[in-house]
PDB file of C-alpha atoms in Angstrom:
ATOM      1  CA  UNK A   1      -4.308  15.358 -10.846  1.00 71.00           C
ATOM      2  CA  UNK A   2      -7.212  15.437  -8.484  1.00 75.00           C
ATOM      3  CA  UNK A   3      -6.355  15.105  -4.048  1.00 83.00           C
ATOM      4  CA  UNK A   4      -7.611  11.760  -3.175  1.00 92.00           C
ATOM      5  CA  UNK A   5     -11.050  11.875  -1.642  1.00 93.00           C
ATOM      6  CA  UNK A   6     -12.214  10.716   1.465  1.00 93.00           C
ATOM      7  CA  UNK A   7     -14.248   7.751   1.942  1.00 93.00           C
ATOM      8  CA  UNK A   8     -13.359   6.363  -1.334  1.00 94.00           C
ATOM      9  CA  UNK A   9     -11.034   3.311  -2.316  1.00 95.00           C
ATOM     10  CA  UNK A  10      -8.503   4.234  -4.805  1.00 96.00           C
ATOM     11  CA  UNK A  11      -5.382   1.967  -6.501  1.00 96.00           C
ATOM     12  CA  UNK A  12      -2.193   3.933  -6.191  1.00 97.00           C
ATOM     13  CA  UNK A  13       0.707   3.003  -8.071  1.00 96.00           C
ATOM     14  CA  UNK A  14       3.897   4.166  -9.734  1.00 96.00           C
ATOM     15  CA  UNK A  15       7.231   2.642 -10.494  1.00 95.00           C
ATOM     16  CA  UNK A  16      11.550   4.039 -11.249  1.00 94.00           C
ATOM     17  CA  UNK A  17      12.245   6.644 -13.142  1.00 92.00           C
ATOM     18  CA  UNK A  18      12.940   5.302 -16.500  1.00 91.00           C
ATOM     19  CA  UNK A  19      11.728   2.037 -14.930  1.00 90.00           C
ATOM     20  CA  UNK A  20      14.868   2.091 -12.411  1.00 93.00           C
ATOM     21  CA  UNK A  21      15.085   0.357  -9.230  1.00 95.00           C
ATOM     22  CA  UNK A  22      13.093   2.034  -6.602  1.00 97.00           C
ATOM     23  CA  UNK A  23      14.350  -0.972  -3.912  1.00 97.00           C
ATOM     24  CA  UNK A  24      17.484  -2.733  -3.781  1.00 97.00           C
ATOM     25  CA  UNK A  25      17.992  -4.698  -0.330  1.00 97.00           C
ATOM     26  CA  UNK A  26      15.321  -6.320   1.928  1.00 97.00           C
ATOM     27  CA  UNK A  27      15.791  -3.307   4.485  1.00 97.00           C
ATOM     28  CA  UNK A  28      15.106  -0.696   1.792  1.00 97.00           C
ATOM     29  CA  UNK A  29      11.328  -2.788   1.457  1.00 97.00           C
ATOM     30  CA  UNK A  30      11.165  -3.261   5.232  1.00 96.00           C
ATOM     31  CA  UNK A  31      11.813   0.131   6.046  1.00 96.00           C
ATOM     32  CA  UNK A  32       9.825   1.812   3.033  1.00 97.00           C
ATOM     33  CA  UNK A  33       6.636  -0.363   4.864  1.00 95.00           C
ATOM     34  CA  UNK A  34       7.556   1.046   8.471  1.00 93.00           C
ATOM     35  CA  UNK A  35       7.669   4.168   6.671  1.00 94.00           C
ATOM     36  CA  UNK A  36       4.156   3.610   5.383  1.00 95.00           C
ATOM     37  CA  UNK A  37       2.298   3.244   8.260  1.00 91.00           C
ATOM     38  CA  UNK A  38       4.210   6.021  10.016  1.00 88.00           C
ATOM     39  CA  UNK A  39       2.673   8.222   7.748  1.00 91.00           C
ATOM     40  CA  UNK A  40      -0.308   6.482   6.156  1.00 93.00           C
ATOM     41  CA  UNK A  41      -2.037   4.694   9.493  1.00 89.00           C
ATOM     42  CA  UNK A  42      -3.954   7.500  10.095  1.00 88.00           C
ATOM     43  CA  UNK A  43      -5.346   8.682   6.793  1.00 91.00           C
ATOM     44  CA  UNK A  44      -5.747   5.697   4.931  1.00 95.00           C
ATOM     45  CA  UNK A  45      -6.925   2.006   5.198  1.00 93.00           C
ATOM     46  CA  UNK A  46      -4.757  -0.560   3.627  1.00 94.00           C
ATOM     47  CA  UNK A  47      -6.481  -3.367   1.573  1.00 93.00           C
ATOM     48  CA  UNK A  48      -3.634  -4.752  -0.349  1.00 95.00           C
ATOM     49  CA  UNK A  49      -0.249  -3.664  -1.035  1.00 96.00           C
ATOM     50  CA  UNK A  50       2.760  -5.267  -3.215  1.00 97.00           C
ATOM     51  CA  UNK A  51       6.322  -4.228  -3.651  1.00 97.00           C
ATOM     52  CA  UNK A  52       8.370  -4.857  -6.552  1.00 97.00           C
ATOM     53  CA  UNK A  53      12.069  -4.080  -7.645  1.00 96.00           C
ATOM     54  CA  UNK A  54      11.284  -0.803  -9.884  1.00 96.00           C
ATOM     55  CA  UNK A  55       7.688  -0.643  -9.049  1.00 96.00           C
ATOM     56  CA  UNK A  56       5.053  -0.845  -6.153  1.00 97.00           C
ATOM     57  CA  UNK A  57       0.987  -1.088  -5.725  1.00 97.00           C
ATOM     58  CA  UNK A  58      -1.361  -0.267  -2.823  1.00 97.00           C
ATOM     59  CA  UNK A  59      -4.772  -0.479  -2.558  1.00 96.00           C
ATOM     60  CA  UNK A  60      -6.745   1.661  -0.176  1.00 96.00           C
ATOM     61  CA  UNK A  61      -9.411   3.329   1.355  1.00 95.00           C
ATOM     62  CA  UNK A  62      -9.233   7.226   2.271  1.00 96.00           C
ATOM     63  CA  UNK A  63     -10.589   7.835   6.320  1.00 94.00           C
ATOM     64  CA  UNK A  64     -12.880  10.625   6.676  1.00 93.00           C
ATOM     65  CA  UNK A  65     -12.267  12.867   9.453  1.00 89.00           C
ATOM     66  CA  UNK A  66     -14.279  11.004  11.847  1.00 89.00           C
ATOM     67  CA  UNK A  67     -12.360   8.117  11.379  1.00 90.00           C
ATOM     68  CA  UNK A  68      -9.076   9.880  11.448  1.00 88.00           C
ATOM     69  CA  UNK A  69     -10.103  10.804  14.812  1.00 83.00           C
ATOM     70  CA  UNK A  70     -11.356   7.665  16.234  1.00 83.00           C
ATOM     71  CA  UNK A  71      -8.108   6.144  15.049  1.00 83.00           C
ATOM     72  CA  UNK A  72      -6.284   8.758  16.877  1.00 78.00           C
ATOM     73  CA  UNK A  73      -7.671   8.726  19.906  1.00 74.00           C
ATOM     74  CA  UNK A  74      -7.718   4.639  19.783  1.00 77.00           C
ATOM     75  CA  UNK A  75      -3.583   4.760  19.281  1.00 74.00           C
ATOM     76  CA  UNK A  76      -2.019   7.979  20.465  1.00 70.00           C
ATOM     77  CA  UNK A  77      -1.355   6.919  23.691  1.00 68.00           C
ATOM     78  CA  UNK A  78       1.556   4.177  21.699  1.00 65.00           C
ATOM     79  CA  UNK A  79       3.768   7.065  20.955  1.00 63.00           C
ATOM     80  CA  UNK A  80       6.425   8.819  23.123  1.00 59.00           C
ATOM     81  CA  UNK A  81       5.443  12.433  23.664  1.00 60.00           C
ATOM     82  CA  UNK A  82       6.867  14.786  20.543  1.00 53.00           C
ATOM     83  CA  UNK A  83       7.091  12.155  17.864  1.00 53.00           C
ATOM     84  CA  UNK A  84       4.560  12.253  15.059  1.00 51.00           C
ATOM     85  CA  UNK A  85       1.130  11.248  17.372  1.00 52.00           C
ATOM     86  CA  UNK A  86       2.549  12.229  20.482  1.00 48.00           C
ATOM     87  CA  UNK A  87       0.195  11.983  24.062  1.00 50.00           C
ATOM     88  CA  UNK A  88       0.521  16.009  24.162  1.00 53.00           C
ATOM     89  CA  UNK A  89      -2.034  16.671  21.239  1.00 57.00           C
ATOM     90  CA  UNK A  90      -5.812  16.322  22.306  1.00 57.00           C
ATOM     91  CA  UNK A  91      -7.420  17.174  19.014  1.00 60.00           C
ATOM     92  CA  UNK A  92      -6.713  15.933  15.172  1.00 62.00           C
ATOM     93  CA  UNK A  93      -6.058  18.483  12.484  1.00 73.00           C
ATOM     94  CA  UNK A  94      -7.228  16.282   9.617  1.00 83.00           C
ATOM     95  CA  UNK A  95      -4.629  14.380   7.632  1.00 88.00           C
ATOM     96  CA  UNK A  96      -4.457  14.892   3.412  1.00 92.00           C
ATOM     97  CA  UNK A  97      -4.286  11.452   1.606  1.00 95.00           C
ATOM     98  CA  UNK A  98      -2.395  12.949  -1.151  1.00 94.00           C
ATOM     99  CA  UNK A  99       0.204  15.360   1.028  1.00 93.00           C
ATOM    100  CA  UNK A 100       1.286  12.190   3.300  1.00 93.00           C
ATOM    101  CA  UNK A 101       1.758   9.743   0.042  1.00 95.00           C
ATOM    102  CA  UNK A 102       4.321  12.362  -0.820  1.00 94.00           C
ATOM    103  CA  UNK A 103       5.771  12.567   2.385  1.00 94.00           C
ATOM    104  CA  UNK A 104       6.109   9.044   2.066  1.00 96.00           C
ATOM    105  CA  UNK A 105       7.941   9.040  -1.467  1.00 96.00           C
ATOM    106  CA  UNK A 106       9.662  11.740  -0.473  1.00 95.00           C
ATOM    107  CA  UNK A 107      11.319  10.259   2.800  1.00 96.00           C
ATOM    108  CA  UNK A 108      11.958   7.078   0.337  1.00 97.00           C
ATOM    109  CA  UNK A 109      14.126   9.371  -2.161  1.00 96.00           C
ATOM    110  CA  UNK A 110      16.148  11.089   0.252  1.00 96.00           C
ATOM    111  CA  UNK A 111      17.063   7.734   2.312  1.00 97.00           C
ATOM    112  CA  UNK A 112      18.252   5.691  -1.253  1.00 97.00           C
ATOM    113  CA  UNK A 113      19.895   8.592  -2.375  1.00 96.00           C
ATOM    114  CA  UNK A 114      22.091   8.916   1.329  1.00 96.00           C
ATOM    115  CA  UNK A 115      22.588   5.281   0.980  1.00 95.00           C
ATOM    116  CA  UNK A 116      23.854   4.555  -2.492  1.00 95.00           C
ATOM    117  CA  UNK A 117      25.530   8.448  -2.778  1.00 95.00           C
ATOM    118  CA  UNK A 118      23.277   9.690  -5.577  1.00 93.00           C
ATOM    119  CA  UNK A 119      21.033  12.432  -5.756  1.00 92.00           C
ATOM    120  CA  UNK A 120      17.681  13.179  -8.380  1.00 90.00           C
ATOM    121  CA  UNK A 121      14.489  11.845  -8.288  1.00 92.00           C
ATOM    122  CA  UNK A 122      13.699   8.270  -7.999  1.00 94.00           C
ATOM    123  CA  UNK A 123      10.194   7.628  -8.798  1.00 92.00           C
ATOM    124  CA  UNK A 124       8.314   8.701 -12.324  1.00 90.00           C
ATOM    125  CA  UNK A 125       6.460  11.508 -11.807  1.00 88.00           C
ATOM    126  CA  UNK A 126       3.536  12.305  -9.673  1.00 91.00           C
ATOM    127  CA  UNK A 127       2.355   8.571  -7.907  1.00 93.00           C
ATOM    128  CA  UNK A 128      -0.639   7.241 -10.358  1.00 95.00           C
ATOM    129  CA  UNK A 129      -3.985   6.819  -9.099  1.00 95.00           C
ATOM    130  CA  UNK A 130      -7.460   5.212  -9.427  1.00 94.00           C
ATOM    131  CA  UNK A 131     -10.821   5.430  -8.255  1.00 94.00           C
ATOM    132  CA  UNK A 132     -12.259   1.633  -7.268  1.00 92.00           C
ATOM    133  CA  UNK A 133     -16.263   2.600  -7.369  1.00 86.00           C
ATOM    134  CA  UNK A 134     -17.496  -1.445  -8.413  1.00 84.00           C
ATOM    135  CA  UNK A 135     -17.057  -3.923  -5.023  1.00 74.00           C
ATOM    136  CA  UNK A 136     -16.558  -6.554  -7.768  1.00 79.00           C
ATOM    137  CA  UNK A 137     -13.620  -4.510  -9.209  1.00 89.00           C
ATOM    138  CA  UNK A 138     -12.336  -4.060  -5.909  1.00 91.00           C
ATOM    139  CA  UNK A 139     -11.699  -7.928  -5.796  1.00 91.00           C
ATOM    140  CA  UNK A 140     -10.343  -8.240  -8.911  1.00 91.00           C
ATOM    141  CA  UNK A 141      -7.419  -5.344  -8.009  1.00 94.00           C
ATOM    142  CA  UNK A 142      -6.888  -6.894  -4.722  1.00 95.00           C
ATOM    143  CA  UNK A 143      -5.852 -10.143  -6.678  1.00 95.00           C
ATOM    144  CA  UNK A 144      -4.181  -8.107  -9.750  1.00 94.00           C
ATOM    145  CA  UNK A 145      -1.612  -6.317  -6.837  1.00 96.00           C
ATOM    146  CA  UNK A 146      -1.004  -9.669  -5.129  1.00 95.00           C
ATOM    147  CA  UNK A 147      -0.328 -11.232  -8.791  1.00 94.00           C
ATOM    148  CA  UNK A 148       2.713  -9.130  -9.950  1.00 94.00           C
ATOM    149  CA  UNK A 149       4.939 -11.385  -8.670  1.00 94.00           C
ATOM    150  CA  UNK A 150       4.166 -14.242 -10.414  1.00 92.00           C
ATOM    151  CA  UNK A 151       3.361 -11.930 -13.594  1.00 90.00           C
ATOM    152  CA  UNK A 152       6.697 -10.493 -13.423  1.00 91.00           C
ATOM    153  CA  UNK A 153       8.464 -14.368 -12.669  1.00 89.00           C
ATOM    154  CA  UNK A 154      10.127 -12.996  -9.390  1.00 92.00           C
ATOM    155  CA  UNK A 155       7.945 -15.953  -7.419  1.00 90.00           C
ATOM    156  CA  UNK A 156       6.375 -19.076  -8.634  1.00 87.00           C
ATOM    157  CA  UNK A 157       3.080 -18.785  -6.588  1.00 90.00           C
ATOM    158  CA  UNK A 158       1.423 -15.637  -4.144  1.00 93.00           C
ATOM    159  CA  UNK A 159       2.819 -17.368  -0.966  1.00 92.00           C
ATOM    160  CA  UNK A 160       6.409 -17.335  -2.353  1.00 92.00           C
ATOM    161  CA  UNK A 161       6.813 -13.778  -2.072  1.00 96.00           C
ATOM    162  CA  UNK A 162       7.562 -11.739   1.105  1.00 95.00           C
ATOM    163  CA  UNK A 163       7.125  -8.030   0.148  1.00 96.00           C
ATOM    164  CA  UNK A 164       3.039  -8.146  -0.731  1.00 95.00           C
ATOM    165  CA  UNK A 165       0.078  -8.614   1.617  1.00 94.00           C
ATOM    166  CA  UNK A 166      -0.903 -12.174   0.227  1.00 94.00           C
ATOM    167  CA  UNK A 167       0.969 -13.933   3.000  1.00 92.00           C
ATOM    168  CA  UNK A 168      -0.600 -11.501   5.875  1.00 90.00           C
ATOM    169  CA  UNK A 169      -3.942 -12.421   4.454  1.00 91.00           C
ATOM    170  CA  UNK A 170      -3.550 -15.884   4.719  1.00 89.00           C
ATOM    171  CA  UNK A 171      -1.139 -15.827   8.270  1.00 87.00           C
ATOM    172  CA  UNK A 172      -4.092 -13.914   9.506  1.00 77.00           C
ATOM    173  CA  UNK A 173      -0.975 -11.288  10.357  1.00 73.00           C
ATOM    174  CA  UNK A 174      -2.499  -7.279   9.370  1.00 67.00           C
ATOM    175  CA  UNK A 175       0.634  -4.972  10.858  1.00 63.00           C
ATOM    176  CA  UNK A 176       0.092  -2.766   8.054  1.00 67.00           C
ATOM    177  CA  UNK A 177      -3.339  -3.359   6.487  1.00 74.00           C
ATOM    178  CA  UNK A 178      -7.048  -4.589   7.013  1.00 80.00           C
ATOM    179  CA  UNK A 179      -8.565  -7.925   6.385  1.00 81.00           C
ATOM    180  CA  UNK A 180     -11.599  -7.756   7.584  1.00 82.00           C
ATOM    181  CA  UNK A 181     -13.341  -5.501   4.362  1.00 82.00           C
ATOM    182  CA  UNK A 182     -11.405  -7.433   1.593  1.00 84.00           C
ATOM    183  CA  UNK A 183     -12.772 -10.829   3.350  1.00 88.00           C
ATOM    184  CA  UNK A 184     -15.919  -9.753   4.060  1.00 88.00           C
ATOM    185  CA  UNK A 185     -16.359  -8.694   0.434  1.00 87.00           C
ATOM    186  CA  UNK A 186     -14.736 -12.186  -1.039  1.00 91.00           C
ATOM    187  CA  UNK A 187     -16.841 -14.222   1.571  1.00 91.00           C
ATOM    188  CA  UNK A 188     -14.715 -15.757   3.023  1.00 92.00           C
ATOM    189  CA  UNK A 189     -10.961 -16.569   3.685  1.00 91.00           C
ATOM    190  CA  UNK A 190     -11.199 -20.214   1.387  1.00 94.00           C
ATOM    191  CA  UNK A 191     -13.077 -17.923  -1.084  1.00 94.00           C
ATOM    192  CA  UNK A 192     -10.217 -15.216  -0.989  1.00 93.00           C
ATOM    193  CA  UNK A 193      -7.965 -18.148  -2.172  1.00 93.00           C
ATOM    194  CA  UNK A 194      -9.799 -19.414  -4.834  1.00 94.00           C
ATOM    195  CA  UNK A 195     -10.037 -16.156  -6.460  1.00 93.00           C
ATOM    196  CA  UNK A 196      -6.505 -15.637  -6.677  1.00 93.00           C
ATOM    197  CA  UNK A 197      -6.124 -18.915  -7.876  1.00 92.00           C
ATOM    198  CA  UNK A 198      -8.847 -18.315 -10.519  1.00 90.00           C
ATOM    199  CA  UNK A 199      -7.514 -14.961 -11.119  1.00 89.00           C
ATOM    200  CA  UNK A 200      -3.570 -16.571 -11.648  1.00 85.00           C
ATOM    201  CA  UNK A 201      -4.835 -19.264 -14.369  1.00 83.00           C
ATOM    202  CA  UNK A 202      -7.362 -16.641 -16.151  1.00 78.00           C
ATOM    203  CA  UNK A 203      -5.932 -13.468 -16.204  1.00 62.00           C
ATOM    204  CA  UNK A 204      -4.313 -12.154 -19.774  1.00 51.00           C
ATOM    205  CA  UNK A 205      -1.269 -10.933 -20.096  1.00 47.00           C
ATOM    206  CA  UNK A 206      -1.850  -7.273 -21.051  1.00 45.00           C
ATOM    207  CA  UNK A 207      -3.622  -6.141 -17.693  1.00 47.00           C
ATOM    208  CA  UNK A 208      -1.151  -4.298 -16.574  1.00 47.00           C
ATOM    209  CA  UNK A 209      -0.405  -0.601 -15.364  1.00 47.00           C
ATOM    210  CA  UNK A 210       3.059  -0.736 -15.022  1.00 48.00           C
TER     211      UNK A 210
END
């Protein structure tokens, strides 16, 4: 499976092995986010994201190396010298996309398994991913992540559920993601509802990846 490529906006996906549970308590989806941007901030910027019970979506944009190191230099200072962007380093060895999602999955796997007593793998496979090359298509996955919710009937509308980025959009909050781009792209912020809500009443019921 090809490394994901900088510069380019790609929907990554996967879901339980066997179509298990990948997330079981509101701190396992809390901390799996803190865990994102502890290893994603850097290398990746976050359009939309949505976590499920057995199955999760993000949609995102790889950083080239310039941007990896104006990012750096904008937030090192935050960290406590020796943690993972600590004030000690004064240049950027380039993050990989690809090698950090793993870290990511990987840190996930071995904190369920401590916490339930169980050992194996959790997710299926190798995460999923796909190239977004059409802006229009990029819209139309930003409302697809933010729909699984309702598709699935865990939430009666996008506003109902607390694990996606619908609500940060709207509450104007952005701890883990960026606005501005998806926004920008919709038009604006009462266009970026419509859509969804267009997207909710039109969308068939065999567009999924999961």
């Amino acid at each position: 499976m090809e490394e994901l490529k900088e510069g380019y906006f790609y929907h990554i996906y996967n879901r339980g092995a066997g179509r298990a549970q990948i997330f079981w308590t509101h701190e396992d989806y809390i901390r799996f986010l803190k865990k994102y941007w502890f290893y994603m901030h850097i290398c990746v910027k976050t359009m939309a994201f949505c976590l499920l019970k057995n199955h999760f979506h993000f949609l995102i944009k790889i950083h080239t190396v310039n941007e990896q190191q104006k990012k750096f230099i904008r937030l090192k200072s935050d960290y406590p010298k020796g943690t993972f962007f600590g004030d000690q380093y004064f240049e950027i060895k380039p993050y990989n996309a690809s090698m950090q999602f793993r870290h990511l999955f990987n840190s996930h796997t071995r904190y369920i398994n401590i916490r339930l007593n169980r050992s194996g793998t959790l997710s299926e496979g190798t995460f999923k991913r796909k190239r977004i090359v059409d802006p229009h298509h990029l819209n139309h996955m930003i409302c697809y992540i933010h729909r699984n919710p309702i598709h699935h009937k865990i939430s009666r509308s996008y506003s109902d559920y607390p694990y996606s980025s619908f609500i940060p959009y709207i509450k104007e909050k952005s701890a883990y993601m960026t606005r501005k781009i998806a926004i920008d792209n919709f038009g604006s912020k009462q266009n970026f509802i419509e859509a969804h809500e267009e997207f909710r009443n039109n969308l068939g019921e065999d567009f999924y990846f999961e």
